[in-house]
mmCIF file of C-alpha atoms in Angstrom:
data_model
loop_
_atom_site.group_PDB
_atom_site.id
_atom_site.type_symbol
_atom_site.label_atom_id
_atom_site.label_comp_id
_atom_site.label_asym_id
_atom_site.label_seq_id
_atom_site.Cartn_x
_atom_site.Cartn_y
_atom_site.Cartn_z
ATOM 1 C CA UNK Q 14 -0.026 0.047 -0.011
ATOM 2 C CA UNK Q 15 1.121 3.661 -0.580
ATOM 3 C CA UNK Q 16 2.573 5.393 2.400
ATOM 4 C CA UNK Q 17 0.055 7.736 4.091
ATOM 5 C CA UNK Q 18 2.506 10.638 3.948
ATOM 6 C CA UNK Q 19 2.904 10.204 0.151
ATOM 7 C CA UNK Q 20 1.184 13.049 -1.557
ATOM 8 C CA UNK Q 21 0.470 13.214 -5.284
ATOM 9 C CA UNK Q 22 -0.457 16.086 -7.497
ATOM 10 C CA UNK Q 23 -4.178 16.041 -8.343
ATOM 11 C CA UNK Q 24 -4.264 18.719 -11.142
ATOM 12 C CA UNK Q 25 -2.395 18.875 -14.416
ATOM 13 C CA UNK Q 26 -2.486 21.201 -17.318
ATOM 14 C CA UNK Q 27 -4.824 20.443 -20.023
ATOM 15 C CA UNK Q 28 -3.310 18.949 -23.235
ATOM 16 C CA UNK Q 29 -4.500 19.759 -26.746
ATOM 17 C CA UNK Q 30 -5.904 17.033 -28.944
ATOM 18 C CA UNK Q 31 -3.106 15.289 -31.017
ATOM 19 C CA UNK Q 32 -4.602 14.393 -34.387
ATOM 20 C CA UNK Q 33 -1.365 12.633 -35.508
ATOM 21 C CA UNK Q 34 0.406 10.643 -32.766
ATOM 22 C CA UNK Q 35 3.440 10.102 -34.911
ATOM 23 C CA UNK Q 36 4.284 13.837 -34.142
ATOM 24 C CA UNK Q 37 5.121 12.884 -30.538
ATOM 25 C CA UNK Q 38 8.811 13.030 -29.504
ATOM 26 C CA UNK Q 39 10.792 9.867 -30.349
ATOM 27 C CA UNK Q 40 11.320 8.956 -26.729
ATOM 28 C CA UNK Q 41 7.539 9.057 -26.043
ATOM 29 C CA UNK Q 42 6.720 7.109 -29.245
ATOM 30 C CA UNK Q 43 9.115 4.308 -28.248
ATOM 31 C CA UNK Q 44 7.606 4.335 -24.705
ATOM 32 C CA UNK Q 45 4.209 3.848 -26.082
ATOM 33 C CA UNK Q 46 5.319 1.164 -28.586
ATOM 34 C CA UNK Q 47 6.578 -0.912 -25.660
ATOM 35 C CA UNK Q 48 3.107 -0.856 -24.130
ATOM 36 C CA UNK Q 49 1.539 -2.062 -27.406
ATOM 37 C CA UNK Q 50 0.326 1.313 -28.665
ATOM 38 C CA UNK Q 51 1.240 1.817 -32.225
ATOM 39 C CA UNK Q 52 1.153 5.622 -32.873
ATOM 40 C CA UNK Q 53 0.448 5.124 -36.636
ATOM 41 C CA UNK Q 54 -2.734 3.219 -35.896
ATOM 42 C CA UNK Q 55 -1.882 0.657 -38.498
ATOM 43 C CA UNK Q 56 -3.536 -2.714 -37.845
ATOM 44 C CA UNK Q 57 -5.960 -1.222 -35.373
ATOM 45 C CA UNK Q 58 -9.736 -0.828 -35.344
ATOM 46 C CA UNK Q 59 -9.584 2.142 -33.131
ATOM 47 C CA UNK Q 60 -7.424 4.321 -30.770
ATOM 48 C CA UNK Q 61 -7.830 5.958 -27.457
ATOM 49 C CA UNK Q 62 -5.083 7.811 -25.694
ATOM 50 C CA UNK Q 63 -5.414 9.840 -22.464
ATOM 51 C CA UNK Q 64 -2.428 12.029 -21.258
ATOM 52 C CA UNK Q 65 -2.692 12.873 -17.573
ATOM 53 C CA UNK Q 66 -6.445 13.976 -17.381
ATOM 54 C CA UNK Q 67 -6.819 14.927 -21.123
ATOM 55 C CA UNK Q 68 -8.050 12.768 -24.019
ATOM 56 C CA UNK Q 69 -5.576 13.462 -26.637
ATOM 57 C CA UNK Q 70 -6.639 11.014 -29.386
ATOM 58 C CA UNK Q 71 -9.873 9.051 -29.832
ATOM 59 C CA UNK Q 72 -11.163 7.433 -32.957
ATOM 60 C CA UNK Q 73 -12.707 4.353 -34.377
ATOM 61 C CA UNK Q 74 -11.549 2.898 -37.687
ATOM 62 C CA UNK Q 75 -14.237 0.346 -38.203
ATOM 63 C CA UNK Q 76 -17.983 0.591 -38.482
ATOM 64 C CA UNK Q 77 -19.683 -1.049 -35.570
ATOM 65 C CA UNK Q 78 -16.758 -0.559 -33.179
ATOM 66 C CA UNK Q 79 -17.216 2.461 -30.958
ATOM 67 C CA UNK Q 80 -14.324 4.191 -29.152
ATOM 68 C CA UNK Q 81 -15.254 7.219 -27.127
ATOM 69 C CA UNK Q 82 -14.230 9.024 -23.949
ATOM 70 C CA UNK Q 83 -16.371 7.837 -20.964
ATOM 71 C CA UNK Q 84 -17.872 11.353 -20.614
ATOM 72 C CA UNK Q 85 -18.916 11.494 -24.343
ATOM 73 C CA UNK Q 86 -20.368 8.033 -24.043
ATOM 74 C CA UNK Q 87 -22.453 8.954 -20.947
ATOM 75 C CA UNK Q 88 -23.664 12.033 -22.762
ATOM 76 C CA UNK Q 89 -24.609 10.298 -25.959
ATOM 77 C CA UNK Q 90 -26.068 7.097 -24.301
ATOM 78 C CA UNK Q 91 -27.879 7.759 -20.932
ATOM 79 C CA UNK Q 92 -27.919 4.006 -20.360
ATOM 80 C CA UNK Q 93 -24.211 3.996 -19.821
ATOM 81 C CA UNK Q 94 -24.937 5.120 -16.297
ATOM 82 C CA UNK Q 95 -26.619 1.870 -15.702
ATOM 83 C CA UNK Q 96 -23.275 -0.035 -16.364
ATOM 84 C CA UNK Q 97 -20.982 2.225 -14.552
ATOM 85 C CA UNK Q 98 -20.505 1.136 -10.947
ATOM 86 C CA UNK Q 99 -22.595 -2.013 -11.395
ATOM 87 C CA UNK Q 100 -19.646 -4.348 -10.917
ATOM 88 C CA UNK Q 101 -17.355 -1.972 -8.986
ATOM 89 C CA UNK Q 102 -19.360 0.460 -7.035
ATOM 90 C CA UNK Q 103 -18.253 4.108 -6.836
ATOM 91 C CA UNK Q 104 -16.645 5.028 -3.694
ATOM 92 C CA UNK Q 105 -18.179 7.844 -1.671
ATOM 93 C CA UNK Q 106 -15.063 10.104 -2.279
ATOM 94 C CA UNK Q 107 -15.608 9.572 -6.067
ATOM 95 C CA UNK Q 108 -19.099 10.948 -5.818
ATOM 96 C CA UNK Q 109 -18.142 13.743 -3.511
ATOM 97 C CA UNK Q 110 -15.218 15.068 -5.616
ATOM 98 C CA UNK Q 111 -17.529 16.567 -8.146
ATOM 99 C CA UNK Q 112 -14.880 16.114 -10.877
ATOM 100 C CA UNK Q 113 -15.974 14.644 -14.177
ATOM 101 C CA UNK Q 114 -14.625 11.080 -14.569
ATOM 102 C CA UNK Q 115 -12.199 10.298 -17.373
ATOM 103 C CA UNK Q 116 -11.339 7.081 -19.049
ATOM 104 C CA UNK Q 117 -12.422 5.256 -22.222
ATOM 105 C CA UNK Q 118 -15.587 3.519 -23.508
ATOM 106 C CA UNK Q 119 -15.221 0.732 -26.005
ATOM 107 C CA UNK Q 120 -18.269 -1.100 -27.461
ATOM 108 C CA UNK Q 121 -18.664 -3.603 -30.300
ATOM 109 C CA UNK Q 122 -22.202 -3.651 -31.648
ATOM 110 C CA UNK Q 123 -24.202 -7.067 -31.968
ATOM 111 C CA UNK Q 124 -22.720 -9.475 -34.384
ATOM 112 C CA UNK Q 125 -19.738 -7.273 -35.282
ATOM 113 C CA UNK Q 126 -16.207 -8.872 -35.454
ATOM 114 C CA UNK Q 127 -13.535 -6.338 -34.941
ATOM 115 C CA UNK Q 128 -10.941 -6.901 -37.615
ATOM 116 C CA UNK Q 129 -8.051 -5.553 -35.673
ATOM 117 C CA UNK Q 130 -7.357 -4.836 -32.043
ATOM 118 C CA UNK Q 131 -8.523 -1.538 -30.481
ATOM 119 C CA UNK Q 132 -5.723 0.102 -28.593
ATOM 120 C CA UNK Q 133 -6.138 2.254 -25.456
ATOM 121 C CA UNK Q 134 -3.286 4.085 -23.776
ATOM 122 C CA UNK Q 135 -3.193 5.766 -20.354
ATOM 123 C CA UNK Q 136 -0.162 7.847 -20.039
ATOM 124 C CA UNK Q 137 1.218 9.952 -17.087
ATOM 125 C CA UNK Q 138 3.335 12.850 -18.424
ATOM 126 C CA UNK Q 139 3.440 15.040 -15.208
ATOM 127 C CA UNK Q 140 5.798 14.108 -12.454
ATOM 128 C CA UNK Q 141 4.074 13.018 -9.343
ATOM 129 C CA UNK Q 142 0.527 13.056 -10.745
ATOM 130 C CA UNK Q 143 -2.373 11.089 -9.507
ATOM 131 C CA UNK Q 144 -4.251 9.708 -12.577
ATOM 132 C CA UNK Q 145 -7.693 8.215 -11.836
ATOM 133 C CA UNK Q 146 -9.789 6.680 -14.546
ATOM 134 C CA UNK Q 147 -12.955 4.543 -15.158
ATOM 135 C CA UNK Q 148 -13.267 2.549 -18.165
ATOM 136 C CA UNK Q 149 -16.141 0.570 -19.761
ATOM 137 C CA UNK Q 150 -15.894 -2.205 -22.308
ATOM 138 C CA UNK Q 151 -19.081 -3.738 -23.730
ATOM 139 C CA UNK Q 152 -18.915 -6.731 -26.258
ATOM 140 C CA UNK Q 153 -22.569 -7.090 -27.410
ATOM 141 C CA UNK Q 154 -24.190 -10.446 -28.397
ATOM 142 C CA UNK Q 155 -22.308 -12.404 -31.081
ATOM 143 C CA UNK Q 156 -19.571 -9.773 -31.241
ATOM 144 C CA UNK Q 157 -15.795 -10.178 -30.904
ATOM 145 C CA UNK Q 158 -12.982 -7.808 -29.923
ATOM 146 C CA UNK Q 159 -9.339 -7.588 -29.134
ATOM 147 C CA UNK Q 160 -8.175 -4.780 -26.791
ATOM 148 C CA UNK Q 161 -4.590 -3.821 -26.153
ATOM 149 C CA UNK Q 162 -4.547 -1.543 -23.074
ATOM 150 C CA UNK Q 163 -1.134 0.057 -22.441
ATOM 151 C CA UNK Q 164 -0.428 2.065 -19.279
ATOM 152 C CA UNK Q 165 2.908 3.953 -18.880
ATOM 153 C CA UNK Q 166 4.669 6.974 -17.571
ATOM 154 C CA UNK Q 167 6.415 9.367 -19.783
ATOM 155 C CA UNK Q 168 10.237 8.779 -20.654
ATOM 156 C CA UNK Q 169 11.333 11.209 -17.994
ATOM 157 C CA UNK Q 170 8.554 10.691 -15.449
ATOM 158 C CA UNK Q 171 9.606 8.490 -12.407
ATOM 159 C CA UNK Q 172 6.871 9.095 -9.775
ATOM 160 C CA UNK Q 173 3.055 9.037 -9.779
ATOM 161 C CA UNK Q 174 -0.124 7.240 -8.926
ATOM 162 C CA UNK Q 175 -2.437 5.374 -11.326
ATOM 163 C CA UNK Q 176 -5.833 4.112 -10.217
ATOM 164 C CA UNK Q 177 -7.629 2.419 -13.094
ATOM 165 C CA UNK Q 178 -11.095 0.923 -12.788
ATOM 166 C CA UNK Q 179 -12.367 -1.176 -15.740
ATOM 167 C CA UNK Q 180 -15.758 -2.804 -15.916
ATOM 168 C CA UNK Q 181 -16.291 -5.250 -18.681
ATOM 169 C CA UNK Q 182 -19.414 -6.983 -20.125
ATOM 170 C CA UNK Q 183 -19.166 -9.923 -22.621
ATOM 171 C CA UNK Q 184 -22.649 -10.861 -23.726
ATOM 172 C CA UNK Q 185 -24.016 -14.038 -25.214
ATOM 173 C CA UNK Q 186 -21.813 -15.736 -27.835
ATOM 174 C CA UNK Q 187 -19.386 -12.828 -27.564
ATOM 175 C CA UNK Q 188 -15.623 -13.049 -27.316
ATOM 176 C CA UNK Q 189 -13.085 -10.534 -25.702
ATOM 177 C CA UNK Q 190 -9.332 -10.834 -25.640
ATOM 178 C CA UNK Q 191 -7.837 -8.099 -23.269
ATOM 179 C CA UNK Q 192 -4.014 -7.637 -23.370
ATOM 180 C CA UNK Q 193 -2.873 -5.223 -20.703
ATOM 181 C CA UNK Q 194 0.760 -4.019 -20.685
ATOM 182 C CA UNK Q 195 2.282 -1.860 -17.919
ATOM 183 C CA UNK Q 196 5.467 0.105 -18.354
ATOM 184 C CA UNK Q 197 5.954 2.302 -15.319
ATOM 185 C CA UNK Q 198 8.480 4.545 -13.777
ATOM 186 C CA UNK Q 199 10.514 3.323 -10.823
ATOM 187 C CA UNK Q 200 8.600 5.189 -8.236
ATOM 188 C CA UNK Q 201 4.978 4.795 -9.411
ATOM 189 C CA UNK Q 202 2.204 3.306 -7.214
ATOM 190 C CA UNK Q 203 -0.406 1.481 -9.300
ATOM 191 C CA UNK Q 204 -3.937 0.369 -8.262
ATOM 192 C CA UNK Q 205 -5.883 -1.190 -11.095
ATOM 193 C CA UNK Q 206 -9.331 -2.725 -10.341
ATOM 194 C CA UNK Q 207 -11.120 -4.839 -12.921
ATOM 195 C CA UNK Q 208 -14.389 -6.782 -12.993
ATOM 196 C CA UNK Q 209 -15.978 -8.751 -15.857
ATOM 197 C CA UNK Q 210 -19.286 -10.424 -16.344
ATOM 198 C CA UNK Q 211 -19.485 -13.080 -18.953
ATOM 199 C CA UNK Q 212 -22.797 -14.427 -20.458
ATOM 200 C CA UNK Q 213 -23.831 -17.742 -22.101
ATOM 201 C CA UNK Q 214 -21.335 -19.335 -24.533
ATOM 202 C CA UNK Q 215 -19.183 -16.306 -24.285
ATOM 203 C CA UNK Q 216 -15.343 -16.147 -23.927
ATOM 204 C CA UNK Q 217 -13.099 -13.808 -21.990
ATOM 205 C CA UNK Q 218 -9.262 -13.944 -22.261
ATOM 206 C CA UNK Q 219 -7.096 -11.638 -20.154
ATOM 207 C CA UNK Q 220 -3.413 -11.242 -20.609
ATOM 208 C CA UNK Q 221 -1.408 -9.118 -18.100
ATOM 209 C CA UNK Q 222 2.312 -8.231 -18.671
ATOM 210 C CA UNK Q 223 4.658 -6.087 -16.455
ATOM 211 C CA UNK Q 224 8.324 -6.308 -17.316
ATOM 212 C CA UNK Q 225 9.650 -3.062 -15.899
ATOM 213 C CA UNK Q 226 10.277 -1.771 -12.380
ATOM 214 C CA UNK Q 227 7.436 -0.181 -10.367
ATOM 215 C CA UNK Q 228 7.417 0.868 -6.793
ATOM 216 C CA UNK Q 229 4.236 -0.904 -5.729
ATOM 217 C CA UNK Q 230 1.411 -2.472 -7.779
ATOM 218 C CA UNK Q 231 -1.631 -4.087 -6.220
ATOM 219 C CA UNK Q 232 -4.278 -5.750 -8.565
ATOM 220 C CA UNK Q 233 -6.707 -8.593 -8.160
ATOM 221 C CA UNK Q 234 -9.444 -8.431 -10.834
ATOM 222 C CA UNK Q 235 -12.333 -10.779 -10.846
ATOM 223 C CA UNK Q 236 -14.578 -12.454 -13.487
ATOM 224 C CA UNK Q 237 -18.042 -13.869 -12.838
ATOM 225 C CA UNK Q 238 -19.134 -16.562 -15.462
ATOM 226 C CA UNK Q 239 -22.958 -16.215 -15.241
ATOM 227 C CA UNK Q 240 -23.963 -17.906 -18.547
ATOM 228 C CA UNK Q 241 -23.955 -21.632 -19.412
ATOM 229 C CA UNK Q 242 -20.707 -22.808 -21.015
ATOM 230 C CA UNK Q 243 -18.921 -19.453 -20.629
ATOM 231 C CA UNK Q 244 -15.167 -19.471 -20.428
ATOM 232 C CA UNK Q 245 -12.421 -17.361 -18.764
ATOM 233 C CA UNK Q 246 -8.759 -17.534 -19.122
ATOM 234 C CA UNK Q 247 -6.026 -15.453 -17.497
ATOM 235 C CA UNK Q 248 -2.309 -15.338 -18.558
ATOM 236 C CA UNK Q 249 0.152 -13.305 -16.438
ATOM 237 C CA UNK Q 250 3.768 -12.559 -17.012
ATOM 238 C CA UNK Q 251 5.721 -10.537 -14.365
ATOM 239 C CA UNK Q 252 9.521 -9.607 -14.001
ATOM 240 C CA UNK Q 253 10.351 -7.835 -10.742
ATOM 241 C CA UNK Q 254 13.645 -6.047 -10.592
ATOM 242 C CA UNK Q 255 15.162 -4.744 -7.365
ATOM 243 C CA UNK Q 256 12.991 -2.249 -5.479
ATOM 244 C CA UNK Q 257 9.763 -3.512 -6.984
ATOM 245 C CA UNK Q 258 6.795 -4.929 -5.194
ATOM 246 C CA UNK Q 259 4.055 -6.681 -7.108
ATOM 247 C CA UNK Q 260 0.903 -8.124 -5.475
ATOM 248 C CA UNK Q 261 -0.888 -9.460 -8.540
ATOM 249 C CA UNK Q 262 -3.735 -12.024 -8.726
ATOM 250 C CA UNK Q 263 -6.930 -12.908 -10.560
ATOM 251 C CA UNK Q 264 -10.223 -14.364 -9.419
ATOM 252 C CA UNK Q 265 -12.826 -16.259 -11.292
ATOM 253 C CA UNK Q 266 -16.316 -17.325 -10.013
ATOM 254 C CA UNK Q 267 -17.874 -20.181 -11.901
ATOM 255 C CA UNK Q 268 -21.545 -19.416 -11.349
ATOM 256 C CA UNK Q 269 -23.233 -21.357 -14.110
ATOM 257 C CA UNK Q 270 -23.234 -24.911 -15.362
ATOM 258 C CA UNK Q 271 -20.596 -25.886 -17.886
ATOM 259 C CA UNK Q 272 -18.418 -22.927 -17.092
ATOM 260 C CA UNK Q 273 -14.609 -23.289 -17.310
ATOM 261 C CA UNK Q 274 -11.667 -21.238 -16.078
ATOM 262 C CA UNK Q 275 -7.827 -21.458 -16.466
ATOM 263 C CA UNK Q 276 -5.359 -19.160 -14.621
ATOM 264 C CA UNK Q 277 -1.770 -19.321 -15.777
ATOM 265 C CA UNK Q 278 1.087 -17.273 -14.476
ATOM 266 C CA UNK Q 279 4.856 -16.966 -14.969
ATOM 267 C CA UNK Q 280 6.839 -14.917 -12.614
ATOM 268 C CA UNK Q 281 10.579 -13.919 -12.294
ATOM 269 C CA UNK Q 282 12.293 -11.912 -9.737
ATOM 270 C CA UNK Q 283 15.705 -10.405 -10.162
ATOM 271 C CA UNK Q 284 15.591 -8.871 -6.680
ATOM 272 C CA UNK Q 285 12.011 -7.607 -6.329
ATOM 273 C CA UNK Q 286 9.034 -9.115 -4.433
ATOM 274 C CA UNK Q 287 6.089 -10.837 -6.159
ATOM 275 C CA UNK Q 288 2.998 -12.017 -4.440
ATOM 276 C CA UNK Q 289 1.182 -14.204 -7.052
ATOM 277 C CA UNK Q 290 -2.408 -14.928 -6.271
ATOM 278 C CA UNK Q 291 -5.033 -17.019 -7.988
ATOM 279 C CA UNK Q 292 -8.568 -17.911 -6.971
ATOM 280 C CA UNK Q 293 -11.279 -20.107 -8.482
ATOM 281 C CA UNK Q 294 -14.668 -20.586 -6.866
ATOM 282 C CA UNK Q 295 -16.949 -23.440 -8.049
ATOM 283 C CA UNK Q 296 -20.395 -22.332 -7.194
ATOM 284 C CA UNK Q 297 -22.592 -24.847 -9.122
ATOM 285 C CA UNK Q 298 -22.103 -28.482 -10.103
ATOM 286 C CA UNK Q 299 -20.379 -29.462 -13.427
ATOM 287 C CA UNK Q 300 -17.797 -26.638 -13.591
ATOM 288 C CA UNK Q 301 -14.067 -26.991 -14.161
ATOM 289 C CA UNK Q 302 -11.144 -24.761 -13.234
ATOM 290 C CA UNK Q 303 -7.346 -25.041 -13.187
ATOM 291 C CA UNK Q 304 -4.567 -22.837 -11.627
ATOM 292 C CA UNK Q 305 -0.968 -22.859 -12.704
ATOM 293 C CA UNK Q 306 1.532 -20.703 -10.796
ATOM 294 C CA UNK Q 307 5.236 -20.939 -11.597
ATOM 295 C CA UNK Q 308 8.022 -18.688 -10.409
ATOM 296 C CA UNK Q 309 11.653 -18.469 -11.163
ATOM 297 C CA UNK Q 310 14.233 -16.904 -8.714
ATOM 298 C CA UNK Q 311 17.212 -15.212 -10.574
ATOM 299 C CA UNK Q 312 18.481 -13.392 -7.344
ATOM 300 C CA UNK Q 313 19.309 -14.357 -3.883
ATOM 301 C CA UNK Q 314 17.529 -11.205 -2.623
ATOM 302 C CA UNK Q 315 14.203 -11.607 -4.422
ATOM 303 C CA UNK Q 316 10.941 -13.103 -3.117
ATOM 304 C CA UNK Q 317 8.127 -15.000 -4.797
ATOM 305 C CA UNK Q 318 5.086 -15.946 -2.698
ATOM 306 C CA UNK Q 319 2.463 -18.051 -4.469
ATOM 307 C CA UNK Q 320 -1.084 -18.112 -3.174
ATOM 308 C CA UNK Q 321 -3.306 -20.610 -5.179
ATOM 309 C CA UNK Q 322 -6.858 -20.991 -3.770
ATOM 310 C CA UNK Q 323 -9.628 -23.252 -4.783
ATOM 311 C CA UNK Q 324 -13.067 -22.830 -3.366
ATOM 312 C CA UNK Q 325 -15.513 -25.697 -4.019
ATOM 313 C CA UNK Q 326 -18.906 -24.584 -2.703
ATOM 314 C CA UNK Q 327 -20.979 -27.538 -4.026
ATOM 315 C CA UNK Q 328 -20.292 -31.181 -4.844
ATOM 316 C CA UNK Q 329 -19.378 -32.382 -8.384
ATOM 317 C CA UNK Q 330 -16.903 -29.553 -9.363
ATOM 318 C CA UNK Q 331 -13.485 -30.207 -10.853
ATOM 319 C CA UNK Q 332 -10.857 -27.773 -9.596
ATOM 320 C CA UNK Q 333 -7.077 -28.226 -9.565
ATOM 321 C CA UNK Q 334 -3.841 -26.368 -9.081
ATOM 322 C CA UNK Q 335 -0.092 -26.640 -9.522
ATOM 323 C CA UNK Q 336 2.465 -24.227 -8.153
ATOM 324 C CA UNK Q 337 6.206 -24.182 -8.172
ATOM 325 C CA UNK Q 338 8.931 -21.734 -7.369
ATOM 326 C CA UNK Q 339 12.685 -22.472 -7.930
ATOM 327 C CA UNK Q 340 15.789 -21.437 -9.662
ATOM 328 C CA UNK Q 341 17.283 -22.381 -12.972
ATOM 329 C CA UNK Q 342 18.582 -25.954 -12.765
ATOM 330 C CA UNK Q 343 22.414 -26.151 -13.117
ATOM 331 C CA UNK Q 344 22.073 -29.362 -15.064
ATOM 332 C CA UNK Q 345 19.941 -27.661 -17.719
ATOM 333 C CA UNK Q 346 22.521 -24.893 -18.077
ATOM 334 C CA UNK Q 347 25.305 -27.424 -18.319
ATOM 335 C CA UNK Q 348 23.377 -29.378 -20.988
ATOM 336 C CA UNK Q 349 23.024 -26.218 -23.152
ATOM 337 C CA UNK Q 350 26.579 -25.164 -22.557
ATOM 338 C CA UNK Q 351 27.803 -28.598 -23.795
ATOM 339 C CA UNK Q 352 26.049 -27.558 -27.047
ATOM 340 C CA UNK Q 353 27.943 -24.408 -27.555
ATOM 341 C CA UNK Q 354 26.070 -21.731 -25.556
ATOM 342 C CA UNK Q 355 27.946 -19.752 -22.825
ATOM 343 C CA UNK Q 356 26.363 -19.524 -19.436
ATOM 344 C CA UNK Q 357 24.485 -16.353 -19.964
ATOM 345 C CA UNK Q 358 23.013 -17.553 -23.316
ATOM 346 C CA UNK Q 359 22.033 -20.878 -21.816
ATOM 347 C CA UNK Q 360 20.214 -19.192 -18.864
ATOM 348 C CA UNK Q 361 18.457 -16.738 -21.094
ATOM 349 C CA UNK Q 362 17.316 -19.594 -23.332
ATOM 350 C CA UNK Q 363 15.844 -21.523 -20.343
ATOM 351 C CA UNK Q 364 14.129 -18.471 -18.986
ATOM 352 C CA UNK Q 365 12.819 -17.580 -22.329
ATOM 353 C CA UNK Q 366 11.287 -21.185 -22.531
ATOM 354 C CA UNK Q 367 9.860 -20.646 -19.000
ATOM 355 C CA UNK Q 368 7.969 -17.549 -20.089
ATOM 356 C CA UNK Q 369 6.595 -19.176 -23.266
ATOM 357 C CA UNK Q 370 3.035 -18.912 -22.271
ATOM 358 C CA UNK Q 371 0.606 -18.789 -25.295
ATOM 359 C CA UNK Q 372 -0.874 -15.299 -25.357
ATOM 360 C CA UNK Q 373 -3.325 -14.238 -27.986
ATOM 361 C CA UNK Q 374 -3.209 -10.755 -29.421
ATOM 362 C CA UNK Q 375 0.419 -10.017 -28.232
ATOM 363 C CA UNK Q 376 2.129 -7.521 -30.591
ATOM 364 C CA UNK Q 377 5.462 -8.687 -32.022
ATOM 365 C CA UNK Q 378 7.349 -5.730 -30.374
ATOM 366 C CA UNK Q 379 6.345 -7.053 -26.989
ATOM 367 C CA UNK Q 380 7.980 -10.374 -27.569
ATOM 368 C CA UNK Q 381 11.146 -8.410 -28.365
ATOM 369 C CA UNK Q 382 10.588 -6.481 -25.055
ATOM 370 C CA UNK Q 383 10.374 -9.843 -23.194
ATOM 371 C CA UNK Q 384 13.600 -11.083 -24.629
ATOM 372 C CA UNK Q 385 15.314 -7.639 -23.817
ATOM 373 C CA UNK Q 386 14.129 -7.769 -20.266
ATOM 374 C CA UNK Q 387 15.262 -11.262 -19.744
ATOM 375 C CA UNK Q 388 18.754 -10.583 -21.053
ATOM 376 C CA UNK Q 389 19.219 -7.464 -19.030
ATOM 377 C CA UNK Q 390 17.893 -9.150 -15.811
ATOM 378 C CA UNK Q 391 20.386 -11.877 -16.179
ATOM 379 C CA UNK Q 392 23.424 -9.396 -15.975
ATOM 380 C CA UNK Q 393 21.867 -7.883 -12.821
ATOM 381 C CA UNK Q 394 22.377 -11.078 -10.727
#
């Protein structure tokens, strides 16, 4: 948790709309690229970018795919108010503040298949700023969507607070793949909150990636499968360098017959602390869920604490988990060295294989970022 005496700036100057994101400085463009946000917009069905408290780019590039600021959505569609706060209620201080909420609204109309991902970026460009947003994603019946949500601080910003609340609805026969990439400054405190409701025969896939240092991140999103034969899968990849604390988890409630969930995580510490949580609750008969938590220690000073939880509330549920934390096996290193690799190359190869979790919708640049982070972390031991 953030220290009580820690104070963040609440106000920031308004930023003008940026019609062409390629005009951003090179350092900022690269920073965004490593969170999955392509400033050219190529291969995207829409783009949303918020800098501090200002929406600086917002557009849809496919009919039937809506990308709006949450304020504009609430003005255009009064029913948006019925969704906001339903899964994650507003706190009293949110209502009392009187400030307009910021964040994005992404909706795919019934039966529409988004051809490309929609990208949404939350960016802190002001040192020490507290950025607080509420987002809403709706995949209507029979629709499908990929979202790449990138959150980052500016190239020269080290300290700040990000509180992001995202409520998601995947309706009957819908499919959503959500890939969230975090790339924070070393002294940033991060508090994301997420909740998803999944209806009959719908699928929700969530991928979370954080490869950079962060002061303190605490997140434990939940999904409730309320429709027959609905599915949820969470994939998590974390690398914690020295000085980083990550308390990251995910929860799934199997609340309808035939529902299935899988939670898979891969965590590496090179000196930071990781608390890796996973929770599956079987609330009706005939549901299935599996947890897989694996951690790798690349430093004597790091810590990984795995907390897998299975909660069977009725008979005839099938829940399982496996968890393992350890270091790179010396015999595996020696095996690869005998085939021509040096020790660093052998270790990087093993770790890369360890992180080889099948992730849908992952931009190629992020695989390059994973490889870079692995190589750099090895030399920090």
